[in-house]
CSV table of C-alpha atoms in Angstrom, one decimal:
chain,number,residue,atom,x,y,z
L,1,MET,CA,-16.4,31.0,159.5
L,2,VAL,CA,-16.7,27.2,159.8
L,3,GLN,CA,-20.3,27.3,158.6
L,4,VAL,CA,-19.3,29.3,155.6
L,5,SER,CA,-16.5,26.9,154.8
L,6,LYS,CA,-18.9,24.0,154.9
L,7,LYS,CA,-21.3,25.7,152.5
L,8,ALA,CA,-18.5,26.5,150.1
L,9,SER,CA,-17.4,22.9,150.4
L,10,ASN,CA,-20.9,21.6,149.6
L,11,ARG,CA,-21.1,23.9,146.6
L,12,ASN,CA,-17.8,22.7,145.3
L,13,HIS,CA,-18.9,19.1,145.8
L,14,ASN,CA,-22.1,19.6,144.0
L,15,SER,CA,-20.4,21.4,141.1
L,16,THR,CA,-17.9,18.5,140.8
L,17,THR,CA,-20.7,16.0,140.9
L,18,ALA,CA,-22.6,17.9,138.2
L,19,THR,CA,-19.5,18.0,136.0
L,20,LEU,CA,-18.9,14.3,136.4
L,21,LEU,CA,-22.5,13.5,135.6
L,22,LYS,CA,-22.3,15.6,132.5
L,23,HIS,CA,-19.1,13.8,131.4
L,24,TYR,CA,-20.6,10.4,132.1
L,25,ALA,CA,-23.6,11.3,130.1
L,26,PHE,CA,-21.4,12.2,127.1
L,27,LEU,CA,-19.3,9.1,127.4
L,28,ALA,CA,-22.5,7.0,127.6
L,29,ALA,CA,-23.7,8.6,124.3
L,30,VAL,CA,-20.4,7.9,122.6
L,31,LEU,CA,-20.3,4.3,123.9
L,32,PHE,CA,-23.9,3.8,122.6
L,33,THR,CA,-22.9,5.1,119.2
L,34,THR,CA,-19.8,2.9,119.2
L,35,ALA,CA,-21.9,-0.2,120.0
L,36,THR,CA,-24.3,0.7,117.2
L,37,ILE,CA,-21.6,1.1,114.7
L,38,ILE,CA,-19.9,-2.2,115.6
L,39,ALA,CA,-23.3,-4.0,115.3
L,40,PHE,CA,-23.9,-2.3,111.9
L,41,LYS,CA,-20.4,-3.4,110.7
L,42,ILE,CA,-21.1,-7.0,111.7
L,43,LEU,CA,-24.4,-7.0,109.8
L,44,SER,CA,-23.3,-5.1,106.8
L,45,THR,CA,-20.7,-5.7,104.1
L,46,SER,CA,-20.9,-2.2,102.6
L,47,ASP,CA,-17.7,0.0,102.6
L,48,GLU,CA,-17.4,3.0,104.8
L,49,PRO,CA,-17.4,6.4,103.0
L,50,ASP,CA,-14.1,8.2,102.5
L,51,SER,CA,-12.9,10.0,105.6
L,52,ALA,CA,-10.0,11.8,106.9
L,53,SER,CA,-7.2,9.8,108.5
L,54,THR,CA,-6.8,9.9,112.2
L,55,THR,CA,-3.1,9.3,112.2
L,56,SER,CA,-2.5,12.7,113.7
L,57,ILE,CA,-4.7,15.2,115.7
L,58,ARG,CA,-5.1,18.6,114.1
L,59,GLY,CA,-4.1,21.5,116.1
L,60,THR,CA,-6.6,24.0,117.6
L,61,ASP,CA,-6.8,27.6,116.5
L,62,SER,CA,-5.5,30.2,118.9
L,63,ALA,CA,-7.8,32.7,120.5
L,64,THR,CA,-5.2,35.4,119.9
L,65,ALA,CA,-4.7,37.2,116.7
L,66,SER,CA,-1.1,36.1,116.4
L,67,HIS,CA,-0.3,32.4,116.7
L,68,SER,CA,-0.2,29.4,118.9
L,69,VAL,CA,1.9,26.3,119.2
L,70,ASP,CA,-0.1,23.1,119.4
L,71,THR,CA,1.3,19.6,119.6
L,72,ARG,CA,-0.2,16.5,118.0
L,73,SER,CA,1.1,13.0,117.8
L,74,GLY,CA,4.6,13.5,116.6
L,75,SER,CA,4.1,17.0,115.1
L,76,ALA,CA,4.0,20.7,116.0
L,77,ILE,CA,1.4,23.1,114.6
L,78,ILE,CA,1.5,26.8,114.5
L,79,ARG,CA,-1.9,28.2,113.6
L,80,GLY,CA,-3.8,31.4,113.8
L,81,THR,CA,-7.5,32.2,113.9
L,82,ASP,CA,-10.2,30.6,111.8
L,83,SER,CA,-9.5,32.9,108.9
L,84,VAL,CA,-5.7,33.0,109.0
L,85,THR,CA,-2.7,30.9,109.8
L,86,THR,CA,0.3,33.0,110.6
L,87,SER,CA,3.0,30.5,110.1
L,88,HIS,CA,3.4,26.9,108.8
L,89,SER,CA,2.5,23.4,110.0
L,90,VAL,CA,4.1,20.0,109.9
L,91,ASP,CA,1.6,17.2,109.6
L,92,THR,CA,2.3,13.5,110.0
L,93,ARG,CA,-1.0,12.1,108.8
L,94,SER,CA,-0.9,9.3,106.2
L,95,ASP,CA,-0.6,10.3,102.5
L,96,THR,CA,-3.5,7.9,101.8
L,97,THR,CA,-5.9,10.5,103.3
L,98,THR,CA,-5.9,12.8,100.3
L,99,SER,CA,-5.5,10.1,97.6
L,100,SER,CA,-8.8,8.5,98.6
L,101,MET,CA,-10.6,11.9,98.4
L,102,ARG,CA,-12.7,12.5,95.4
L,103,VAL,CA,-11.5,16.1,94.8
L,104,GLY,CA,-12.5,16.0,91.1
L,105,GLY,CA,-15.9,14.7,92.0
L,106,ILE,CA,-16.9,17.7,94.2
L,107,LEU,CA,-20.1,19.2,92.9
L,108,SER,CA,-20.4,22.8,91.7
L,109,ALA,CA,-21.6,25.4,94.2
L,110,GLN,CA,-25.0,25.5,92.6
L,111,SER,CA,-25.4,21.7,92.7
L,112,ILE,CA,-24.5,21.7,96.4
L,113,LEU,CA,-27.1,24.3,97.1
L,114,SER,CA,-29.7,22.4,95.1
L,115,SER,CA,-28.8,19.2,97.0
L,116,GLY,CA,-29.6,20.9,100.3
L,117,ARG,CA,-26.5,19.4,101.8
L,118,PRO,CA,-24.4,21.5,104.2
L,119,TYR,CA,-21.0,22.9,103.2
L,120,LEU,CA,-18.0,24.9,104.3
L,121,ILE,CA,-16.9,28.3,103.0
L,122,TYR,CA,-13.3,29.2,102.5
L,123,GLY,CA,-12.5,32.4,104.4
L,124,THR,CA,-9.8,34.8,103.1
L,125,ALA,CA,-9.2,37.3,105.8
L,126,TRP,CA,-5.6,38.3,106.8
L,127,LYS,CA,-3.9,36.2,104.1
L,128,GLU,CA,-2.2,39.2,102.6
L,129,ASP,CA,0.1,38.5,99.7
L,130,GLN,CA,-0.5,34.8,100.0
L,131,THR,CA,-4.2,35.2,99.2
L,132,SER,CA,-4.1,34.3,95.5
L,133,ARG,CA,-2.1,31.1,96.1
L,134,LEU,CA,-4.2,30.0,99.0
L,135,VAL,CA,-7.5,30.6,97.3
L,136,ALA,CA,-6.3,28.7,94.2
L,137,GLU,CA,-5.2,25.9,96.4
L,138,ALA,CA,-8.5,25.8,98.3
L,139,VAL,CA,-10.5,25.6,95.0
L,140,LYS,CA,-8.3,22.9,93.7
L,141,SER,CA,-8.7,21.0,97.0
L,142,GLY,CA,-12.5,21.1,96.5
L,143,PHE,CA,-13.8,24.3,98.1
L,144,ARG,CA,-16.6,25.9,96.0
L,145,PHE,CA,-17.7,28.7,98.2
L,146,ILE,CA,-15.4,31.7,98.9
L,147,ASP,CA,-15.9,34.6,101.4
L,148,THR,CA,-14.1,37.9,101.2
L,149,ALA,CA,-14.7,41.6,101.7
L,150,CYS,CA,-14.0,45.0,100.0
L,151,GLN,CA,-11.9,46.0,103.0
L,152,PRO,CA,-8.2,46.3,102.2
L,153,LEU,CA,-7.4,46.5,105.9
L,154,HIS,CA,-8.0,42.8,106.3
L,155,TYR,CA,-8.7,41.3,102.9
L,156,GLN,CA,-7.0,41.3,99.5
L,157,GLU,CA,-10.1,41.1,97.4
L,158,ASN,CA,-8.3,41.5,94.1
L,159,LEU,CA,-6.0,38.5,94.9
L,160,VAL,CA,-9.1,36.4,95.7
L,161,GLY,CA,-10.2,37.2,92.1
L,162,GLU,CA,-6.8,36.2,90.8
L,163,GLY,CA,-6.8,33.0,92.8
L,164,TRP,CA,-10.2,31.6,91.9
L,165,THR,CA,-9.8,32.4,88.2
L,166,LYS,CA,-6.4,30.7,88.1
L,167,ALA,CA,-7.7,27.6,89.7
L,168,ALA,CA,-10.9,27.6,87.6
L,169,ALA,CA,-8.8,27.7,84.4
L,170,GLU,CA,-6.7,24.8,85.5
L,171,LEU,CA,-9.7,22.7,86.5
L,172,GLY,CA,-11.9,23.7,83.7
L,173,LEU,CA,-14.5,25.2,86.0
L,174,LYS,CA,-17.0,27.8,85.0
L,175,ARG,CA,-17.9,30.9,87.0
L,176,GLU,CA,-21.2,29.4,88.0
L,177,ASP,CA,-19.4,26.4,89.5
L,178,LEU,CA,-18.2,28.7,92.3
L,179,SER,CA,-20.0,30.9,94.8
L,180,LEU,CA,-18.4,34.3,95.5
L,181,GLN,CA,-19.4,36.2,98.6
L,182,THR,CA,-18.1,39.6,99.6
L,183,LYS,CA,-19.0,42.5,101.9
L,184,PHE,CA,-19.6,46.2,102.0
L,185,THR,CA,-17.6,47.7,104.9
L,186,SER,CA,-18.4,51.1,106.3
L,187,LEU,CA,-15.9,53.9,106.8
L,188,ASN,CA,-15.5,52.9,110.5
L,189,GLY,CA,-14.1,49.5,109.4
L,190,GLN,CA,-11.7,50.8,106.7
L,191,ASP,CA,-8.1,51.8,106.7
L,192,PRO,CA,-8.1,55.6,106.2
L,193,GLU,CA,-5.3,55.1,103.7
L,194,GLN,CA,-7.0,52.4,101.6
L,195,ILE,CA,-10.7,53.3,101.4
L,196,PRO,CA,-12.1,51.5,98.3
L,197,TYR,CA,-14.7,54.3,97.6
L,198,ASP,CA,-15.1,58.0,97.9
L,199,LYS,CA,-15.3,58.7,101.7
L,200,ALA,CA,-17.0,62.1,101.0
L,201,ALA,CA,-19.7,60.6,98.8
L,202,PRO,CA,-23.2,60.0,100.2
L,203,LEU,CA,-23.7,56.6,101.8
L,204,LYS,CA,-25.7,55.2,98.9
L,205,GLU,CA,-22.9,56.1,96.4
L,206,GLN,CA,-20.3,54.6,98.7
L,207,VAL,CA,-22.2,51.3,98.6
L,208,GLU,CA,-22.5,51.5,94.8
L,209,GLN,CA,-18.8,52.3,94.4
L,210,SER,CA,-17.9,49.4,96.6
L,211,LEU,CA,-19.9,47.0,94.5
L,212,VAL,CA,-18.2,48.2,91.3
L,213,LYS,CA,-14.8,47.7,93.0
L,214,SER,CA,-15.7,44.2,94.2
L,215,LEU,CA,-16.9,43.1,90.8
L,216,GLU,CA,-13.6,44.4,89.3
L,217,ASN,CA,-11.5,42.8,92.0
L,218,LEU,CA,-13.3,39.4,91.8
L,219,GLN,CA,-13.3,39.4,87.9
L,220,THR,CA,-17.0,38.7,87.7
L,221,ASP,CA,-20.1,40.5,86.5
L,222,TYR,CA,-22.3,39.3,89.5
L,223,LEU,CA,-22.0,38.2,93.1
L,224,ASP,CA,-23.6,35.2,94.6
L,225,SER,CA,-23.9,36.9,97.9
L,226,LEU,CA,-23.3,40.4,99.3
L,227,LEU,CA,-23.2,41.1,103.0
L,228,LEU,CA,-23.2,44.3,105.1
L,229,HIS,CA,-20.0,43.7,107.1
L,230,SER,CA,-21.7,45.0,110.3
L,231,PRO,CA,-24.7,47.1,111.2
L,232,MET,CA,-24.3,50.8,110.6
L,233,SER,CA,-24.2,53.3,113.5
L,234,SER,CA,-27.9,53.9,113.0
L,235,PHE,CA,-30.7,51.7,111.8
L,236,ASP,CA,-31.7,54.4,109.2
L,237,ASP,CA,-28.2,54.1,107.7
L,238,THR,CA,-28.4,50.3,107.9
L,239,MET,CA,-31.6,50.5,105.9
L,240,THR,CA,-30.0,52.9,103.4
L,241,VAL,CA,-27.4,50.3,102.7
L,242,TRP,CA,-30.0,47.6,102.5
L,243,ARG,CA,-32.2,49.5,100.0
L,244,THR,CA,-29.1,50.0,97.8
L,245,PHE,CA,-28.3,46.3,98.1
L,246,GLU,CA,-31.9,45.5,97.0
L,247,SER,CA,-31.4,47.6,93.9
L,248,PHE,CA,-28.3,45.4,93.0
L,249,VAL,CA,-30.6,42.3,93.2
L,250,ASP,CA,-33.1,44.0,91.0
L,251,ASP,CA,-30.4,44.8,88.4
L,252,GLY,CA,-29.1,41.2,88.5
L,253,LYS,CA,-25.7,42.1,89.9
L,254,VAL,CA,-26.2,40.3,93.2
L,255,ARG,CA,-28.2,37.1,94.0
L,256,ARG,CA,-28.4,36.9,97.8
L,257,LEU,CA,-28.1,39.5,100.6
L,258,GLY,CA,-27.0,39.2,104.2
L,259,ILE,CA,-25.4,40.8,107.2
L,260,SER,CA,-22.4,40.0,109.4
L,261,ASN,CA,-21.5,40.8,113.0
L,262,CYS,CA,-25.1,41.2,114.0
L,263,ASP,CA,-25.8,39.3,117.2
L,264,ASP,CA,-28.7,41.7,118.3
L,265,TYR,CA,-31.9,39.6,117.9
L,266,LYS,CA,-34.2,42.6,117.8
L,267,MET,CA,-32.0,44.5,115.3
L,268,PHE,CA,-31.8,41.5,112.9
L,269,THR,CA,-35.5,40.7,113.1
L,270,LYS,CA,-36.3,44.4,112.6
L,271,LEU,CA,-34.1,44.4,109.5
L,272,TYR,CA,-35.8,41.2,108.3
L,273,ASP,CA,-39.3,42.7,108.8
L,274,GLN,CA,-38.5,45.9,107.0
L,275,ALA,CA,-36.5,44.5,104.1
L,276,ARG,CA,-38.2,44.1,100.8
L,277,ILE,CA,-35.7,41.5,99.8
L,278,LYS,CA,-35.1,39.5,103.0
L,279,PRO,CA,-31.6,38.6,104.3
L,280,SER,CA,-30.6,35.1,103.1
L,281,VAL,CA,-27.4,35.0,105.2
L,282,LEU,CA,-26.4,35.9,108.8
L,283,GLN,CA,-22.7,35.6,109.5
L,284,ASN,CA,-21.6,35.7,113.2
L,285,ARG,CA,-19.0,34.6,115.7
L,286,PHE,CA,-20.1,31.3,117.3
L,287,TYR,CA,-19.0,31.8,120.9
L,288,GLU,CA,-20.2,31.8,124.4
L,289,ALA,CA,-20.3,35.6,124.8
L,290,SER,CA,-23.2,35.8,122.4
L,291,GLY,CA,-25.0,32.8,123.9
L,292,PHE,CA,-24.0,30.9,120.8
L,293,ASP,CA,-26.7,32.9,118.9
L,294,VAL,CA,-29.3,30.5,120.1
L,295,GLY,CA,-32.3,32.7,119.3
L,296,LEU,CA,-30.9,33.9,116.0
L,297,ARG,CA,-30.0,30.5,114.8
L,298,GLN,CA,-33.6,29.3,115.6
L,299,PHE,CA,-34.9,32.3,113.7
L,300,CYS,CA,-32.7,31.5,110.7
L,301,LYS,CA,-33.8,27.9,110.7
L,302,LYS,CA,-37.4,28.9,110.8
L,303,ASN,CA,-37.1,31.4,108.0
L,304,GLY,CA,-34.7,29.6,105.6
L,305,ILE,CA,-31.7,31.9,106.4
L,306,THR,CA,-28.2,30.5,106.1
L,307,TYR,CA,-26.4,30.9,109.4
L,308,GLN,CA,-22.6,31.2,108.7
L,309,SER,CA,-20.3,30.9,111.7
L,310,PHE,CA,-16.8,32.2,112.1
L,311,TRP,CA,-14.4,31.9,115.0
L,312,THR,CA,-15.9,28.4,115.2
L,313,LEU,CA,-12.7,26.7,116.2
L,314,THR,CA,-10.9,29.6,118.0
L,315,ALA,CA,-13.6,30.4,120.4
L,316,ASN,CA,-14.2,26.7,121.4
L,317,MET,CA,-10.6,25.5,121.7
L,318,LYS,CA,-10.9,24.5,125.3
L,319,ALA,CA,-13.9,22.2,124.6
L,320,LEU,CA,-12.1,20.7,121.6
L,321,ALA,CA,-9.2,19.7,123.9
L,322,THR,CA,-11.4,17.7,126.3
L,323,PRO,CA,-11.2,13.8,126.4
L,324,GLU,CA,-14.8,13.6,125.5
L,325,ILE,CA,-14.4,15.5,122.2
L,326,LYS,CA,-11.2,13.6,121.4
L,327,MET,CA,-12.9,10.2,121.9
L,328,LEU,CA,-15.8,11.1,119.7
L,329,ALA,CA,-13.6,12.5,117.0
L,330,LYS,CA,-11.6,9.3,116.9
L,331,GLU,CA,-14.7,7.3,116.7
L,332,LYS,CA,-15.9,9.4,113.8
L,333,LYS,CA,-12.5,9.3,112.1
L,334,LEU,CA,-12.2,13.0,112.4
L,335,SER,CA,-9.9,15.5,114.2
L,336,PRO,CA,-11.5,17.5,117.0
L,337,GLN,CA,-11.6,20.4,114.6
L,338,THR,CA,-13.4,18.7,111.8
L,339,LEU,CA,-15.7,17.2,114.5
L,340,MET,CA,-16.6,20.8,115.5
L,341,TYR,CA,-17.3,21.6,111.8
L,342,ALA,CA,-19.4,18.4,111.6
L,343,PHE,CA,-21.3,19.5,114.7
L,344,MET,CA,-22.3,22.8,113.0
L,345,LEU,CA,-22.9,21.2,109.6
L,346,SER,CA,-25.3,18.6,111.2
L,347,GLN,CA,-27.4,21.5,112.4
L,348,GLY,CA,-27.6,23.0,108.9
L,349,HIS,CA,-25.1,25.7,109.6
L,350,THR,CA,-22.2,26.9,107.4
L,351,PRO,CA,-18.8,27.4,109.0
L,352,LEU,CA,-16.1,29.6,107.5
L,353,ASP,CA,-12.9,27.7,107.2
L,354,GLY,CA,-9.7,29.8,106.7
L,355,THR,CA,-7.0,27.1,107.0
L,356,THR,CA,-3.7,27.8,105.1
L,357,ASP,CA,-2.5,24.2,105.5
L,358,SER,CA,-3.0,22.0,102.3
L,359,LYS,CA,-3.6,18.9,104.4
L,360,HIS,CA,-6.2,20.6,106.5
L,361,MET,CA,-7.9,21.7,103.3
L,362,ALA,CA,-8.0,18.1,102.2
L,363,GLU,CA,-9.3,17.0,105.6
L,364,ASP,CA,-12.0,19.6,105.6
L,365,VAL,CA,-13.1,18.9,102.0
L,366,ALA,CA,-13.2,15.1,102.9
L,367,LEU,CA,-15.6,16.0,105.6
L,368,MET,CA,-17.8,18.0,103.2
L,369,GLN,CA,-17.8,15.0,100.9
L,370,ARG,CA,-19.1,12.7,103.6
L,371,PHE,CA,-22.0,15.0,104.1
L,372,LEU,CA,-22.6,15.3,100.3
L,373,ASP,CA,-22.6,11.5,100.2
L,374,GLY,CA,-25.4,11.5,102.7
L,375,GLU,CA,-23.5,10.1,105.7
L,376,GLU,CA,-25.2,11.0,109.0
L,377,LEU,CA,-22.3,11.8,111.4
L,378,PHE,CA,-24.5,13.1,114.2
L,379,ASN,CA,-27.9,12.2,115.6
L,380,THR,CA,-29.8,14.4,118.0
L,381,LYS,CA,-28.5,12.6,121.1
L,382,LEU,CA,-24.8,13.2,120.1
L,383,ILE,CA,-25.6,16.8,119.1
L,384,GLU,CA,-26.9,17.4,122.7
L,385,ALA,CA,-24.0,15.6,124.3
L,386,MET,CA,-21.4,17.6,122.4
L,387,ALA,CA,-23.4,20.8,123.1
L,388,ASP,CA,-23.0,20.1,126.8
L,389,VAL,CA,-19.3,20.0,126.5
L,390,ILE,CA,-19.1,23.2,124.4
L,391,GLY,CA,-21.6,25.0,126.7
L,392,VAL,CA,-24.6,25.5,124.5
L,393,PRO,CA,-27.7,25.5,126.7
L,394,ARG,CA,-29.7,22.2,126.6
L,395,GLY,CA,-33.1,22.5,124.9
L,396,GLN,CA,-31.9,25.4,122.8
L,397,LEU,CA,-30.3,23.5,119.9
L,398,VAL,CA,-31.2,23.8,116.3
L,399,PRO,CA,-32.5,20.3,115.2
L,400,VAL,CA,-30.3,18.0,113.2
L,401,THR,CA,-30.6,18.9,109.5
L,402,ASP,CA,-32.3,16.4,107.2
L,403,GLN,CA,-29.8,14.3,105.3
């Protein structure tokens, strides 16, 4: 018994030592960056780019589907998952944060894509009757990419259409200034009482009817991106959907194709190999249970596929609460949450952002603007240090994207 206890003690000691070394390595990376920035400021007279205020620390998303209470400096936040906030928030950050942002200067979606800069997508799940207002507010804040689905169970696609058209009219934006992405959802993912197509129709016709409904709901004659909400129950059915998708591209009704909720490397690469029109988008949860999609993200990088992440904040809330992340966020003039988005953007990924708080919208758009301005918020060393805290395996990171 004594011998077993000593072994257990040694293991605990070794684990503690490894954890401390990892934390020290992260702190060393942050201190190195701090010293570099200070030296740069001394030698340079140029102004820093616009950034979000750090007066308050943004609350983390809850891992539950309901809500969480999170405290910041002098404020309480009640927030839901990445794609929904179930209540309200009180924010004490300085009003100068949004006044310094160049909301009117945000590029169109097509210009952003042409620039090669990373960006955020506004997610619209679970916003119910507030969908129109929130989508309009997101567009007016500076979001130019919008994600939804033809799935009344979780999305109000018609209200997304109402929201973007209202904001576009107020801002003088054209349809091509925005990017609209929606999804075909199979019968298994639909509310039996609200199926947006004929459930008795052949699968191909269901997909066709869903597209017609989406175009009607979104008040447009084309989609920038159409995703399969998740793989079908058989690969043959998945390919039936995909072949129908390809016909939409041939007809000019859809520009890009993709798939969501597909963390099976073999399945995704098989789809890629057999598709005549290759997937341009993979949208997955970014979390530990899937190994952070390491192999898939590398495949996407190699083949020019946009990797879109959701649950980006919710699944990593423990890491975002660590002293290391908070210190780096403060140094970068970001909240821990926008730092997490910056971590993904720096690797060329595209996080979904479903905030319902207007100040968080402004904060997130300000982050996008910093990337659009060409600011390099992360180098490879800091990417690796932050990955250690989050739990992404070393040596399996997607390289920092070119700025």
